[in-house]
Amino acid sequence: MAAHLSYGRVNLNILREAARKELREFLDKCAGSKAIVWDEYLTGPFGLIAQYSLLKEHEVEKMFTLKTGRLPSADVKNIIFFVRPRLELMDIIAENVFNEDKLHSTRDFHILFVPRRSMLCEQRLKEQGVLGSFINIDEYILDLIPYDGDLLSMEYESAFRECYLENDQTSLYHTAKGLMTLQALYGTIPQIYGKGECARHVANMMLRMKREFAGIQNQILPVFDTLLLLDRNVDLLTPLATQLTYEGLIDEIYGITNGYVKLPPEKFAQKKQGEASKDLPTEPKKLQLNSAEELYAEIRDKNFNAVGAALSKKAKIISAAFEERHNAKTVGEIKQFVSQLPHMQAARSSLANHTSIAELIKDITTSEAFFDNLTVEQEFMTGVDTDKVNTYIEDRIAQKDPLIKILRLVCMQSVCNNGLKQKVLDHYKREILQTYGYEYILTLNNLEKGGLLKPQTSSRNNNPTIRKTLKLWMEDANEQNPNDISYVYSGYAPLSIRLTQLLARPGWRSIEEVLKMLPGPHFEERQQLPAGLHKKRQQGENRTTLVFFLGGVTYAEIAALRFLSQMEDSGMEYVIATTKLINGASWIKSLMDTPEAQMH
Amino acid sequence: MKSRGDEEEYWNTSKFKAFTFDDDDDELKESKEAVKSLPQLSDQDDGDLVEKVSWSGEPVGSISWSVRETAAAAGGGTDGEPAFPSRIPADAPNVAKVNSGYSLSSLFKGRKAANVAAFADASGDPLGRILAPEIPKPKSEKQAVSLERFRCLQDKMRLLDWSVGTHDGNVITAVLISLKKSLSKEVLIGELASRQTALRHFLNYLSESGDEALLGDIYSALGRTEDAALLQYKRHLSIADEEKRRDFLKGCLSLQFSAEDQSQVRDQLSLLERQMVIEAADRQAERGGKVEIFQRFPRRASIPHMPLITTLYYCCFYHYDQPEGSFSSPLNVRQSFKISEKQFFVTALSARAKQKSWSDVDALFTSRSWLGFTRKKSPLAFQKVVDILHRNAAPVRVLQDYVGLVDDAEARMALAHQHKCHDLVINTYRDSKDRRLLLGYRGKVEAGSAAERKIDELLNDSQIRWKN
């Protein structure tokens, strides 16, 4: 099931196994038959850890979605709530429990908080008078969830908001905890680098936690050589830009959640030969996307302009393989061919799916609207006319385009201009509030607090210097056969990844000046390894860096890091971790304060 | 300032690429063909290597799939029938009910207990002595620390500082909850003022638990009046009733917003008041059944709570000809809220086009020519004007006027072709003396149409010197 987790440089399956073990242990604590009541949000992340079969082995007989009212009847000994620590969920649980007591009194209740217990929630249950009904209240520490062979995410949606708007460092605490778990499994990481306030905090916490464990030496040979902690607010620009890799575009257009994407079904209707076309399915087609699928692993990180060619190449290979059957003459050859069939069938259906997805995406990327939007983004990224009101944005507001799209562009302009002139900012704000509703005052305030939208405070704009020094814009980005990370945005090299690249070679000392222009401190720490655990590196052996994005990372940035890992002379392989996989839209949405933004 | 020349150079030399597939068209086609032509060798799509996937794509057996399945089984009438054979022996041992009057005091358990212990052991700390007896040696998993034992203010604050040191929001909140209970508001606020991290967690706790009164007090005490104002203002979102919301917003006006937010909130209130007036009048008019426009275009929703521009659209749609002094007059709305020219223009254009009032549309472009010129001017590019008109199913005779005004010749011809503005196309070919293109276009117009006749006339006109 999760074999693809162990293909990478670091075997992330170990982490998954550890998580499974803990889950089993909790289930066994509640002896007897069980029903699990799920906070629906959690089923996705849990799906990456365990299948239903594992739960069944531990006497989970029924599963329900958490809903108001009465619990469905089920002849089980235990009812276990698997929930995030959120107050509104506590109210639902209280209602469930309250209604239950009148009917049956024999079922036992338990709560498993994911990823942490919360005093606030327990307090709420107490106020509702049901806290005493629970036999077990426990936490399931699911800090870092393995998403792929080289990717970990906490799926902590509000991390950026908490860190940069509310100054609440709880997510950083969880991050540090998650990194401690990771070190317990994969060895102490000898070198820690970081940039940004939050990075500094996390590093401090890690070092302090390590001191508290003093005496208990970690005897595991370190797998990671370096940890790089990066604040999202060091690079606010990148997530705002439209991602142009295949996976990035799938996420931009359809949204990838927990490794799945839901697509319009029309293109996926299966027609068997000789069968009249049946009614088209109306339910969206749900597909799992990860490196377990060979074709997807090959094309996910390509610029979308190179995907067509890759698919066509694959089509030829598969066709040729199927043609082989004509050459199979002897029984042995036929047997050989038949044994390959399942694999070929899988490849065929994979090709069919991705051809359909590519078609869907192409319809959008070739539209005028997409082109116009991209043109403006690229103007901003290259510093063209960022200091005046942009006609395109004005027009799009007048045409009532989705607000998130507008906010994304306005924020991008502000970030690229190091703040907008007061007059320009006021104009945008006015237009937005008049068109979309005055209640978005709250959203605009949040964006200001987060630094995405701000008035110009000094006439000095460091962006041109930063852009030039770090080579953030490459005129001749090669989309087909890339030679630089800038291919992921067709010209723009994500700043976050450039920093990562430069850290590996030639080192940050070469860019001190620019680092000082970016927010927050940059630092380096070393963690002592017990004697005997120092790695003896083989000639030509790559080093491994864990890059942790505090506040979110996009698929395009991940693609750029994978590109660096694969570069022959880079000498570095990257494993990526983050608080949340984001794109510009989901990120802005997490900063909105209106009712529709709170609906999931 | 960039000179014109710079801009030109930028447009001509920059490599901003169209995001197109180039010749990938063929590539996708190719892989599509390949998929189709590949034989479906077995009936079962899922070979051994292919994971079983239900239509929704969820692997059969995944958690979210199972939640749906088992829930469906339970809800399926046969109430209480277990979805899976029960494997519990009848005499399953009862789990002893550990009644854990779970409270604040039991928060430090397991790993955290170790932290507290480490903290408490710290050389000769007075807190250590208080803490020590409460921490049993790791026999049981749960270890409790009673926060109530921290009696004097100094101890309490040391506990708070220690909790902040853990960076664990949960621990900090727990300590804060107990402090909120045992300290007076004034003392607590005073102490928190110098402890920013704890303060932030406390504010978060208060806003999550809905204690807005105390939250407001703290903001004011700390001089964070804007935050206090926004917090209070946010509550209006949950007020659905328009009268209650109006009264609430009125109250908000006295809050200490930033100057610009203040004026926005004032606009929001005045918009709502206006909407309520319009709504009352229009609802009555609609019920009366005497006002034609409401019969022809029944209202689909009521207007209060709609954004300003939506309201303007509504007014342009139903009240376009109202005198300027009237509340529902579009011009009045525009004046009162200082709506920008472009916004007003696009909104009025869409609304009048929707009603197919082409004369109103026409007037929008010409009414401002105060010198008597009839040349059409637009704050919006004519290409976009054509787009809006087309979306509202404007007839060719209307469209072609505006297509003709598109600046860029190439774009103009493309639009003329797209919208079948024959006269425009024909005249352009005539003016460029392009007989070949004109001849070609003859094949595209309807046989026997006026356009065809016009082409024939031109082709037969011996006065024209064709270039080809």
Coordinates of C-alpha atoms in Angstrom, one line a residue, chain A residues 122-520:
Chain A
E122 CA -11.8 19.7 27.6
Q123 CA -13.0 22.8 29.4
R124 CA -15.8 23.1 26.9
L125 CA -16.9 19.5 27.4
K126 CA -16.8 20.1 31.1
E127 CA -19.1 23.1 30.8
Q128 CA -21.4 21.0 28.7
G129 CA -21.5 18.5 31.5
V130 CA -20.2 15.5 29.6
L131 CA -16.6 15.4 30.4
G132 CA -17.1 12.8 33.0
S133 CA -18.7 10.5 30.5
F134 CA -15.4 9.8 28.8
I135 CA -13.2 6.9 29.9
N136 CA -10.3 7.7 27.8
I137 CA -9.2 11.1 26.6
D138 CA -6.1 10.8 24.7
E139 CA -4.1 12.4 22.0
Y140 CA -2.8 10.9 18.8
I141 CA 0.3 12.8 17.8
L142 CA 0.1 13.0 14.1
D143 CA 2.5 15.9 13.6
L144 CA 4.2 14.9 10.4
I145 CA 2.2 12.8 7.9
P146 CA 4.1 11.1 5.1
Y147 CA 2.6 12.2 1.8
D148 CA 5.1 10.8 -0.5
G149 CA 8.6 9.3 -0.6
D150 CA 10.1 12.8 -0.1
L151 CA 7.3 14.8 1.4
L152 CA 5.9 15.3 4.9
S153 CA 3.1 17.6 5.9
M154 CA 1.5 18.5 9.2
E155 CA -1.7 19.7 7.3
Y156 CA -2.0 22.3 9.9
E157 CA -4.2 24.7 8.0
S158 CA -4.0 27.7 10.2
A159 CA -0.3 27.7 10.9
F160 CA 0.5 30.7 8.8
R161 CA -2.3 32.7 10.2
E162 CA -1.5 31.7 13.8
C163 CA 2.2 32.5 13.4
Y164 CA 2.1 35.8 11.4
L165 CA -1.3 37.3 12.3
E166 CA -2.1 36.1 15.8
N167 CA 1.4 35.5 17.0
D168 CA 0.4 32.2 18.4
Q169 CA 3.3 29.8 18.4
T170 CA 1.5 26.6 19.1
S171 CA 2.1 25.4 15.5
L172 CA 5.8 26.0 16.0
Y173 CA 5.7 23.9 19.1
H174 CA 4.1 21.1 17.2
T175 CA 6.7 21.6 14.5
A176 CA 9.5 21.2 16.9
K177 CA 7.8 18.2 18.5
G178 CA 7.4 16.7 15.0
L179 CA 11.1 17.3 14.3
M180 CA 12.0 15.6 17.6
T181 CA 10.0 12.5 16.6
L182 CA 11.7 12.5 13.2
Q183 CA 15.1 12.7 14.9
A184 CA 14.2 9.9 17.2
L185 CA 13.5 7.7 14.2
Y186 CA 16.2 9.0 11.8
G187 CA 18.9 10.2 14.0
T188 CA 20.0 13.6 15.3
I189 CA 20.4 16.2 12.5
P190 CA 23.9 17.6 13.0
Q191 CA 23.4 20.9 11.2
I192 CA 20.5 23.3 11.5
Y193 CA 20.2 26.4 9.3
G194 CA 17.3 28.8 9.3
K195 CA 15.9 32.1 8.1
G196 CA 13.1 34.0 9.8
E197 CA 11.6 34.6 13.2
C198 CA 9.6 31.4 13.3
A199 CA 12.6 29.3 12.1
R200 CA 14.6 30.8 15.0
H201 CA 11.9 29.8 17.5
V202 CA 11.6 26.3 16.2
A203 CA 15.4 25.8 16.4
N204 CA 15.4 27.2 19.9
M205 CA 12.7 24.8 21.0
M206 CA 14.4 21.8 19.4
L207 CA 17.7 22.6 21.1
R208 CA 15.9 23.0 24.4
M209 CA 13.9 19.8 24.0
K210 CA 17.2 18.0 23.2
R211 CA 18.7 19.4 26.5
E212 CA 15.7 18.0 28.4
F213 CA 16.4 14.6 26.9
A214 CA 20.0 14.9 28.1
G215 CA 21.4 11.5 29.2
I216 CA 19.3 9.7 26.6
Q217 CA 21.7 9.5 23.7
N218 CA 20.2 8.9 20.3
Q219 CA 22.1 6.0 18.9
I220 CA 20.7 6.1 15.4
L221 CA 23.1 6.9 12.6
P222 CA 21.9 10.2 11.2
V223 CA 20.0 10.0 7.9
F224 CA 19.7 13.8 7.4
D225 CA 22.9 15.9 7.2
T226 CA 21.2 19.2 7.4
L227 CA 17.9 20.8 8.4
L228 CA 16.9 24.0 6.8
L229 CA 14.0 25.9 8.4
L230 CA 12.4 28.6 6.3
D231 CA 9.7 31.1 7.2
R232 CA 7.0 31.5 4.7
N233 CA 7.1 35.3 5.2
V234 CA 10.7 35.3 3.9
D235 CA 9.1 34.6 0.5
L236 CA 5.6 35.8 0.3
L237 CA 5.7 36.1 -3.4
T238 CA 6.1 32.5 -4.6
P239 CA 2.7 31.1 -3.4
L240 CA 0.9 34.1 -5.0
A241 CA 2.2 33.2 -8.4
T242 CA 0.3 30.7 -10.5
Q243 CA 2.1 27.4 -10.5
L244 CA 2.9 26.1 -13.9
T245 CA 4.0 22.5 -13.3
Y246 CA 1.6 19.7 -14.0
E247 CA 0.9 18.9 -10.4
G248 CA 0.9 22.6 -9.5
L249 CA -1.8 23.3 -12.1
I250 CA -3.9 20.4 -11.0
D251 CA -3.8 21.8 -7.5
E252 CA -4.5 25.4 -8.7
I253 CA -7.4 24.3 -10.8
Y254 CA -9.0 21.4 -8.9
G255 CA -7.3 21.4 -5.6
I256 CA -5.4 18.4 -4.2
T257 CA -6.4 17.3 -0.7
N258 CA -4.6 14.5 1.1
G259 CA -3.2 13.2 -2.1
Y260 CA -6.5 13.1 -3.9
V261 CA -8.0 15.2 -6.6
K262 CA -11.7 15.4 -7.7
L263 CA -12.2 16.0 -11.4
P264 CA -15.2 16.6 -13.6
P265 CA -16.4 13.2 -14.6
E266 CA -17.2 13.7 -18.2
K267 CA -13.8 13.0 -19.5
F268 CA -13.4 9.8 -17.5
A269 CA -16.5 8.0 -18.6
Q270 CA -15.5 4.4 -19.3
K271 CA -16.8 3.1 -22.5
K272 CA -16.3 -0.6 -23.1
Q273 CA -16.1 -1.7 -26.6
G274 CA -19.4 -2.5 -28.3
E275 CA -21.3 -0.8 -25.5
A276 CA -23.6 2.1 -26.1
S277 CA -22.5 5.1 -24.1
K278 CA -24.3 4.9 -20.8
D279 CA -25.5 7.8 -18.8
L280 CA -22.6 10.0 -17.8
P281 CA -21.7 9.8 -14.2
T282 CA -22.4 12.9 -12.2
E283 CA -20.2 12.3 -9.3
P284 CA -16.7 13.8 -9.6
K285 CA -14.0 11.4 -10.5
K286 CA -11.6 11.0 -7.6
L287 CA -8.0 10.1 -8.3
Q288 CA -5.1 9.4 -6.0
L289 CA -1.9 11.2 -7.0
N290 CA 1.5 10.1 -5.8
S291 CA 4.7 8.6 -6.9
A292 CA 3.4 5.0 -6.6
E293 CA 2.1 5.7 -10.1
E294 CA 5.0 5.5 -12.5
L295 CA 3.7 7.9 -15.1
Y296 CA 2.6 10.5 -12.6
A297 CA 6.0 10.4 -10.9
E298 CA 7.5 11.1 -14.3
I299 CA 5.4 14.0 -15.3
R300 CA 4.1 15.7 -12.1
D301 CA 7.1 18.1 -11.8
K302 CA 7.4 19.0 -15.4
N303 CA 6.3 22.4 -16.7
F304 CA 2.9 21.9 -18.2
N305 CA 4.3 22.8 -21.6
A306 CA 6.4 19.7 -21.5
V307 CA 3.7 17.3 -20.4
G308 CA 2.1 16.7 -23.9
A309 CA 5.4 15.5 -25.3
A310 CA 6.0 13.2 -22.3
L311 CA 2.5 11.7 -22.6
S312 CA 3.0 11.1 -26.2
K313 CA 6.3 9.4 -25.7
K314 CA 4.7 7.1 -23.1
A315 CA 1.8 6.3 -25.4
K316 CA 4.3 5.0 -28.0
I317 CA 6.1 2.8 -25.5
I318 CA 2.8 1.3 -24.2
S319 CA 1.5 0.8 -27.8
A320 CA 4.8 -1.0 -28.7
A321 CA 4.5 -3.2 -25.6
F322 CA 1.0 -4.3 -26.5
E323 CA 2.1 -5.0 -30.1
E324 CA 4.5 -7.5 -28.7
R325 CA 1.7 -10.0 -28.5
H326 CA 1.9 -10.6 -32.2
N327 CA 5.5 -11.7 -31.8
A328 CA 4.7 -14.1 -29.0
K329 CA 4.8 -17.5 -30.7
T330 CA 5.9 -20.1 -28.3
V331 CA 4.0 -21.0 -25.1
G332 CA 6.9 -19.5 -23.1
E333 CA 6.6 -16.2 -24.9
I334 CA 2.9 -16.1 -24.5
K335 CA 3.2 -16.8 -20.8
Q336 CA 5.8 -14.1 -20.6
F337 CA 3.4 -11.6 -22.3
V338 CA 0.5 -12.6 -20.2
S339 CA 2.5 -12.1 -17.0
Q340 CA 3.2 -8.6 -18.1
L341 CA -0.5 -7.8 -18.8
P342 CA -1.6 -6.5 -15.4
H343 CA 1.3 -4.0 -15.4
M344 CA 0.5 -3.0 -18.9
Q345 CA -3.2 -2.5 -18.2
A346 CA -2.2 -0.3 -15.2
A347 CA 0.0 1.8 -17.4
R348 CA -2.7 2.1 -20.0
S349 CA -5.3 3.3 -17.5
S350 CA -2.8 5.7 -16.0
L351 CA -2.0 7.1 -19.4
A352 CA -5.7 7.5 -20.1
N353 CA -6.3 9.3 -16.9
H354 CA -3.4 11.8 -17.4
T355 CA -4.3 12.4 -21.0
S356 CA -7.8 13.4 -19.8
I357 CA -6.4 15.6 -17.0
A358 CA -4.0 17.2 -19.4
E359 CA -6.8 18.0 -21.7
L360 CA -8.9 19.5 -19.0
I361 CA -6.0 21.7 -17.9
K362 CA -5.1 22.7 -21.4
D363 CA -8.6 24.1 -22.0
I364 CA -7.8 26.5 -19.2
T365 CA -4.2 27.3 -19.8
T366 CA -4.9 28.2 -23.4
S367 CA -7.8 30.5 -22.5
E368 CA -7.4 34.2 -22.9
A369 CA -8.3 34.8 -19.3
F370 CA -5.4 32.6 -18.1
F371 CA -3.0 34.2 -20.5
D372 CA -4.0 37.7 -19.4
N373 CA -3.7 36.8 -15.7
L374 CA -0.2 35.3 -16.3
T375 CA 1.0 38.3 -18.2
V376 CA 0.1 40.6 -15.3
E377 CA 1.8 38.2 -12.8
Q378 CA 4.9 38.2 -14.9
E379 CA 4.9 42.0 -15.2
F380 CA 4.8 42.2 -11.4
M381 CA 7.5 39.6 -10.9
T382 CA 9.8 41.5 -13.2
G383 CA 9.0 44.8 -11.5
V384 CA 7.1 46.4 -14.4
D385 CA 4.6 49.1 -13.4
T386 CA 4.1 47.8 -9.9
D387 CA 3.7 51.3 -8.5
K388 CA 0.4 52.3 -10.1
V389 CA -3.1 51.0 -10.3
N390 CA -3.2 48.1 -12.7
T391 CA -5.9 48.3 -15.4
Y392 CA -6.3 44.6 -15.6
I393 CA -7.0 44.3 -11.9
E394 CA -9.5 47.1 -12.1
D395 CA -11.2 45.5 -15.0
R396 CA -11.4 42.1 -13.3
I397 CA -12.9 43.7 -10.2
A398 CA -15.5 45.5 -12.5
Q399 CA -16.3 42.1 -14.0
K400 CA -16.7 40.6 -10.5
D401 CA -14.1 37.9 -10.9
P402 CA -13.7 35.7 -7.8
L403 CA -12.4 37.8 -4.9
I404 CA -9.6 35.4 -4.1
K405 CA -8.1 35.9 -7.6
I406 CA -8.2 39.6 -7.1
L407 CA -6.7 39.5 -3.7
R408 CA -3.9 37.3 -5.0
L409 CA -3.0 39.8 -7.7
V410 CA -3.2 42.9 -5.5
C411 CA -1.1 41.2 -2.8
M412 CA 1.4 40.2 -5.5
Q413 CA 1.7 43.7 -6.7
S414 CA 2.2 44.9 -3.1
V415 CA 4.8 42.3 -2.3
C416 CA 6.7 43.0 -5.6
N417 CA 6.6 46.8 -4.9
N418 CA 7.6 46.5 -1.3
G419 CA 4.2 48.0 -0.3
L420 CA 1.8 50.1 -2.4
K421 CA 1.5 53.8 -2.5
Q422 CA -1.2 54.9 -0.1
K423 CA -3.3 56.3 -2.9
V424 CA -3.0 53.0 -4.9
L425 CA -3.8 50.9 -1.9
D426 CA -6.8 53.0 -1.0
H427 CA -8.1 52.7 -4.5
Y428 CA -7.9 48.9 -4.6
K429 CA -9.4 48.6 -1.1
R430 CA -12.3 50.8 -2.0
E431 CA -13.0 49.0 -5.3
I432 CA -12.9 45.6 -3.5
L433 CA -15.2 46.6 -0.6
Q434 CA -17.7 48.2 -3.0
T435 CA -17.8 45.2 -5.3
Y436 CA -17.6 42.3 -2.9
G437 CA -19.0 43.7 0.3
Y438 CA -17.8 45.9 3.2
E439 CA -17.4 43.0 5.5
Y440 CA -14.1 42.3 3.7
I441 CA -12.6 45.1 5.8
L442 CA -11.7 42.2 8.1
T443 CA -9.9 40.3 5.3
L444 CA -8.0 43.3 4.2
N445 CA -6.9 44.0 7.7
N446 CA -5.7 40.4 8.0
L447 CA -3.7 40.6 4.8
E448 CA -2.1 43.8 6.1
K449 CA -1.2 42.1 9.4
G450 CA 0.3 39.2 7.5
G451 CA 2.4 41.6 5.4
L452 CA 0.8 40.5 2.1
L453 CA -0.8 43.9 1.6
K454 CA 0.7 47.0 2.9
P455 CA 1.3 50.7 2.4
Q456 CA 4.7 51.7 1.3
T457 CA 6.7 52.9 4.3
S458 CA 9.9 53.9 2.6
S459 CA 10.6 54.8 -0.9
R460 CA 13.3 52.2 -0.9
N461 CA 12.4 49.1 -2.8
N462 CA 14.8 46.2 -2.3
N463 CA 13.1 44.0 -4.8
P464 CA 15.2 44.8 -7.8
T465 CA 18.4 44.1 -5.9
I466 CA 17.0 40.8 -4.5
R467 CA 15.8 39.8 -7.9
K468 CA 19.1 40.5 -9.5
T469 CA 21.4 39.0 -6.9
L470 CA 19.4 35.8 -6.5
K471 CA 18.6 35.6 -10.3
L472 CA 14.9 35.3 -9.6
W473 CA 13.9 36.0 -13.2
M474 CA 15.4 34.0 -16.0
E475 CA 14.6 35.3 -19.4
D476 CA 15.2 32.1 -21.2
A477 CA 13.6 29.5 -19.0
N478 CA 13.7 26.2 -20.7
E479 CA 10.4 24.5 -20.1
Q480 CA 11.1 21.3 -22.0
N481 CA 14.6 20.5 -20.8
P482 CA 15.1 22.7 -17.8
N483 CA 18.5 23.7 -16.6
D484 CA 17.3 25.9 -13.8
I485 CA 14.5 25.9 -11.2
S486 CA 12.9 28.9 -12.9
Y487 CA 11.1 26.5 -15.2
V488 CA 8.4 25.8 -12.6
Y489 CA 7.0 29.3 -13.1
S490 CA 8.1 29.7 -16.7
G491 CA 10.7 32.3 -15.8
Y492 CA 10.4 33.0 -12.1
A493 CA 12.7 31.1 -9.8
P494 CA 11.1 30.8 -6.4
L495 CA 13.0 32.8 -3.8
S496 CA 12.6 30.1 -1.2
I497 CA 14.2 27.5 -3.4
R498 CA 17.0 29.8 -4.5
L499 CA 17.9 30.3 -0.9
T500 CA 18.0 26.5 -0.4
Q501 CA 20.1 26.1 -3.5
L502 CA 22.6 28.8 -2.5
L503 CA 22.9 27.3 1.0
A504 CA 24.1 24.1 -0.5
R505 CA 26.5 25.8 -2.8
P506 CA 28.3 28.2 -2.4
G507 CA 26.8 28.9 1.1
W508 CA 24.9 31.8 2.5
R509 CA 28.0 33.8 3.3
S510 CA 28.0 34.8 -0.4
I511 CA 24.5 36.4 -0.1
E512 CA 24.7 38.1 3.4
E513 CA 23.6 41.4 2.0
V514 CA 20.4 40.0 0.5
L515 CA 19.7 37.9 3.5
K516 CA 19.7 41.0 5.6
M517 CA 17.1 42.6 3.3
L518 CA 14.7 39.7 3.9
P519 CA 12.7 39.6 7.1
G520 CA 13.9 37.7 10.2

